[in-house]
Coordinates of C-alpha atoms in Angstrom, one line a residue:
V1 CA -39.0 0.9 1.5
L2 CA -35.8 -1.1 0.8
A3 CA -33.5 -1.9 3.7
E4 CA -29.9 -2.8 3.1
K5 CA -28.2 -5.2 5.4
Y6 CA -24.8 -4.3 6.8
T7 CA -22.3 -6.3 8.8
I8 CA -21.2 -4.4 11.9
Y9 CA -17.4 -4.7 12.6
T10 CA -15.8 -3.8 15.9
T11 CA -12.1 -3.1 16.7
E12 CA -12.0 -3.2 20.5
R13 CA -14.1 -3.3 23.7
P14 CA -13.6 -1.6 26.3
P15 CA -13.0 1.2 27.1
S16 CA -15.3 2.0 24.2
S17 CA -16.7 0.0 21.4
W18 CA -15.3 1.3 18.2
S19 CA -17.6 0.0 15.4
G20 CA -18.2 0.5 11.7
I21 CA -19.7 -0.8 8.6
I22 CA -18.6 -0.8 4.9
D23 CA -20.8 -0.1 1.9
S24 CA -20.9 -2.0 -1.4
E25 CA -18.0 0.2 -2.7
G26 CA -15.8 -0.6 0.3
Y27 CA -16.1 2.8 2.1
F28 CA -15.9 2.7 5.9
Y29 CA -18.6 4.3 8.0
W30 CA -17.9 4.9 11.7
F31 CA -20.5 4.8 14.4
T32 CA -21.4 7.2 17.2
N33 CA -24.4 7.1 19.5
A34 CA -23.8 10.7 20.7
Y35 CA -27.1 12.3 21.5
P36 CA -28.7 13.8 19.5
P37 CA -26.6 12.5 16.6
A38 CA -28.4 14.3 13.8
E39 CA -27.7 17.7 15.4
K40 CA -24.1 17.0 16.4
Y41 CA -22.9 15.1 13.3
N42 CA -23.8 15.0 9.7
C43 CA -25.2 11.4 9.7
D44 CA -25.1 9.4 6.5
I45 CA -27.2 6.6 8.0
L46 CA -29.4 7.2 11.0
S47 CA -30.2 3.9 12.8
Q48 CA -29.9 3.5 16.6
G49 CA -27.2 6.1 16.4
C50 CA -25.3 7.8 13.6
W51 CA -23.2 6.2 10.8
I52 CA -20.8 8.6 9.2
K53 CA -19.1 7.9 5.9
T54 CA -15.3 8.4 5.7
N55 CA -13.0 8.7 2.7
E56 CA -11.2 5.5 3.8
K57 CA -11.8 2.2 2.0
A58 CA -11.7 -1.0 4.0
E59 CA -9.4 -3.8 3.0
I60 CA -11.4 -7.0 3.3
I61 CA -9.1 -9.7 4.9
N62 CA -11.9 -12.3 4.9
K63 CA -15.7 -12.3 5.6
D64 CA -15.1 -11.7 9.3
I65 CA -12.1 -9.3 9.3
I66 CA -11.5 -5.9 7.6
K67 CA -8.6 -3.5 7.9
V68 CA -9.1 0.3 7.9
N69 CA -6.5 3.1 8.1
R70 CA -8.1 5.6 10.4
Y71 CA -6.2 8.8 11.2
G72 CA -3.0 7.3 10.1
T73 CA -3.4 4.1 12.2
E74 CA -4.2 0.7 10.7
R75 CA -6.9 -1.1 12.7
Y76 CA -8.5 -4.5 12.2
Y77 CA -12.2 -4.8 12.7
C78 CA -14.0 -8.1 13.4
S79 CA -17.6 -8.9 12.5
E80 CA -20.0 -9.2 15.4
E81 CA -20.8 -12.7 14.2
H82 CA -17.1 -13.7 14.5
I83 CA -16.9 -12.2 18.0
Q84 CA -20.0 -14.1 19.1
A85 CA -18.6 -17.3 17.7
I86 CA -15.3 -16.8 19.7
N87 CA -17.3 -16.1 22.8
K88 CA -19.4 -19.2 22.4
A89 CA -16.4 -21.4 21.6
N90 CA -14.4 -20.1 24.6
P91 CA -16.7 -18.8 27.2
K92 CA -15.0 -16.6 29.8
P93 CA -16.9 -15.5 32.9
T94 CA -16.5 -11.8 33.8
Y95 CA -16.7 -10.7 37.3
L96 CA -18.8 -7.6 37.1
R97 CA -20.7 -5.9 39.8
Y98 CA -24.2 -7.0 38.7
S99 CA -23.7 -9.8 36.2
S100 CA -21.5 -12.6 35.1
L101 CA -22.2 -12.1 31.4
D102 CA -19.4 -12.1 28.8
H103 CA -19.7 -8.9 26.9
G104 CA -17.1 -9.8 24.3
Y105 CA -14.3 -7.6 25.5
G106 CA -11.2 -7.8 23.5
T107 CA -9.4 -6.6 20.4
C108 CA -9.5 -7.5 16.8
T109 CA -6.3 -8.5 15.1
K110 CA -5.4 -9.8 11.6
D111 CA -6.0 -13.3 13.0
G112 CA -9.3 -12.6 14.6
W113 CA -10.8 -11.6 18.0
V114 CA -8.5 -11.8 21.0
R115 CA -9.9 -11.6 24.5

């Protein structure tokens, strides 16, 4: 069994975490963890949720940022590696009910992750 490694890209957190991956041809796959995904959606990749291939090709800005035109709206997506590096370089405590963990809330822009 061969496993292909994909970089997960996220555009914003919260209210939801909009994430996706791109394949070797540059096509964008969006993620849903709706349950059960295989019955609700036609999953192209089934791995801890459902990855659904779109007709949109991602523009690679750099190794950490891609731009995708979804539903007529341009969105930037940052790699999880980039988001974690920003969080580590600039820790920001969050005042949550049960925890003080930083969950990486923010938005991806053409310049990177902004908290």
